[in-house]
Amino acid sequence: MKSHTKVVWLGYASIAFSIVWGLPGLLCAVYARRVAAAIPLSDAAPDRVRRDVRGGLLLARVGMVLSIIVIAVVLWSIISTLIWLL
């Protein structure tokens, strides 16, 4: 699989995993950002490659935000439950 399409798929995976669990979505988003950073984007790069990388990074950012929200809610529920039990 080409690296620019891998960024897009990892962005989609980060959103899907963030809705369910949180941490795997965060890991997919971080990996998508690392893969995108390794792709050389110059004026000579085709438009579809630049578009895929920009879109994949946008998806990864959305997945990262959703993952952080899910993780924060889970941690808040654990902390509030432990405080209630004490």
CSV table of C-alpha atoms in Angstrom, one decimal:
chain,number,residue,atom,x,y,z
A,1,MET,CA,0.0,0.0,0.0
A,2,LYS,CA,1.3,3.4,-0.8
A,3,SER,CA,2.2,5.6,2.1
A,4,HIS,CA,-0.2,8.4,1.2
A,5,THR,CA,-3.2,6.0,1.1
A,6,LYS,CA,-2.0,4.5,4.4
A,7,VAL,CA,-2.3,7.9,6.0
A,8,VAL,CA,-5.9,8.1,4.9
A,9,TRP,CA,-6.8,4.6,6.1
A,10,LEU,CA,-5.0,5.2,9.4
A,11,GLY,CA,-7.1,8.4,9.8
A,12,TYR,CA,-10.3,6.5,9.3
A,13,ALA,CA,-9.1,3.8,11.7
A,14,SER,CA,-8.3,6.4,14.3
A,15,ILE,CA,-11.9,7.8,14.2
A,16,ALA,CA,-13.4,4.3,14.2
A,17,PHE,CA,-11.3,3.1,17.1
A,18,SER,CA,-11.7,6.2,19.1
A,19,ILE,CA,-15.4,5.9,19.2
A,20,VAL,CA,-15.2,2.4,20.7
A,21,TRP,CA,-12.1,2.3,22.9
A,22,GLY,CA,-9.9,5.5,22.8
A,23,LEU,CA,-6.4,4.3,23.1
A,24,PRO,CA,-6.1,2.3,19.8
A,25,GLY,CA,-7.6,5.4,18.1
A,26,LEU,CA,-4.9,7.6,19.6
A,27,LEU,CA,-2.2,5.2,18.5
A,28,CYS,CA,-3.6,5.1,14.9
A,29,ALA,CA,-3.6,8.9,14.8
A,30,VAL,CA,-0.1,9.2,16.1
A,31,TYR,CA,1.1,6.6,13.6
A,32,ALA,CA,-0.7,8.4,10.7
A,33,ARG,CA,1.0,11.6,11.7
A,34,ARG,CA,4.4,9.9,11.7
A,35,VAL,CA,3.8,8.3,8.3
A,36,ALA,CA,2.6,11.6,6.9
A,37,ALA,CA,5.7,13.3,8.2
A,38,ALA,CA,7.9,10.9,6.2
A,39,ILE,CA,6.2,11.7,2.9
A,40,PRO,CA,8.1,14.4,1.0
A,41,LEU,CA,5.6,17.0,-0.2
A,42,SER,CA,6.9,19.3,-2.8
A,43,ASP,CA,5.5,21.2,-5.7
A,44,ALA,CA,6.5,18.2,-7.9
A,45,ALA,CA,4.3,15.8,-5.9
A,46,PRO,CA,1.0,15.0,-7.6
A,47,ASP,CA,-2.2,16.7,-6.4
A,48,ARG,CA,-3.8,13.4,-5.3
A,49,VAL,CA,-0.8,12.7,-3.0
A,50,ARG,CA,-1.0,16.1,-1.4
A,51,ARG,CA,-4.8,15.8,-1.1
A,52,ASP,CA,-4.5,12.3,0.5
A,53,VAL,CA,-1.9,13.5,3.0
A,54,ARG,CA,-3.9,16.6,4.0
A,55,GLY,CA,-7.2,14.6,4.3
A,56,GLY,CA,-5.5,11.8,6.2
A,57,LEU,CA,-4.0,14.3,8.6
A,58,LEU,CA,-7.4,16.0,9.1
A,59,LEU,CA,-9.0,12.6,9.8
A,60,ALA,CA,-6.1,11.7,12.2
A,61,ARG,CA,-6.6,15.0,14.1
A,62,VAL,CA,-10.4,14.4,14.5
A,63,GLY,CA,-9.6,10.8,15.7
A,64,MET,CA,-7.1,12.1,18.1
A,65,VAL,CA,-9.5,14.6,19.6
A,66,LEU,CA,-12.2,12.0,19.9
A,67,SER,CA,-9.8,9.6,21.5
A,68,ILE,CA,-8.7,12.1,24.1
A,69,ILE,CA,-12.3,12.9,24.9
A,70,VAL,CA,-13.1,9.2,25.3
A,71,ILE,CA,-10.0,8.6,27.5
A,72,ALA,CA,-10.9,11.6,29.6
A,73,VAL,CA,-14.5,10.4,30.1
A,74,VAL,CA,-13.3,7.0,31.1
A,75,LEU,CA,-10.7,8.3,33.5
A,76,TRP,CA,-13.3,10.7,35.0
A,77,SER,CA,-15.7,7.9,35.6
A,78,ILE,CA,-13.1,5.8,37.2
A,79,ILE,CA,-11.9,8.6,39.5
A,80,SER,CA,-15.4,9.7,40.4
A,81,THR,CA,-16.4,6.1,41.2
A,82,LEU,CA,-13.3,5.6,43.4
A,83,ILE,CA,-14.0,8.8,45.3
A,84,TRP,CA,-17.6,7.8,45.8
A,85,LEU,CA,-16.5,4.4,47.2
A,86,LEU,CA,-14.1,6.0,49.7
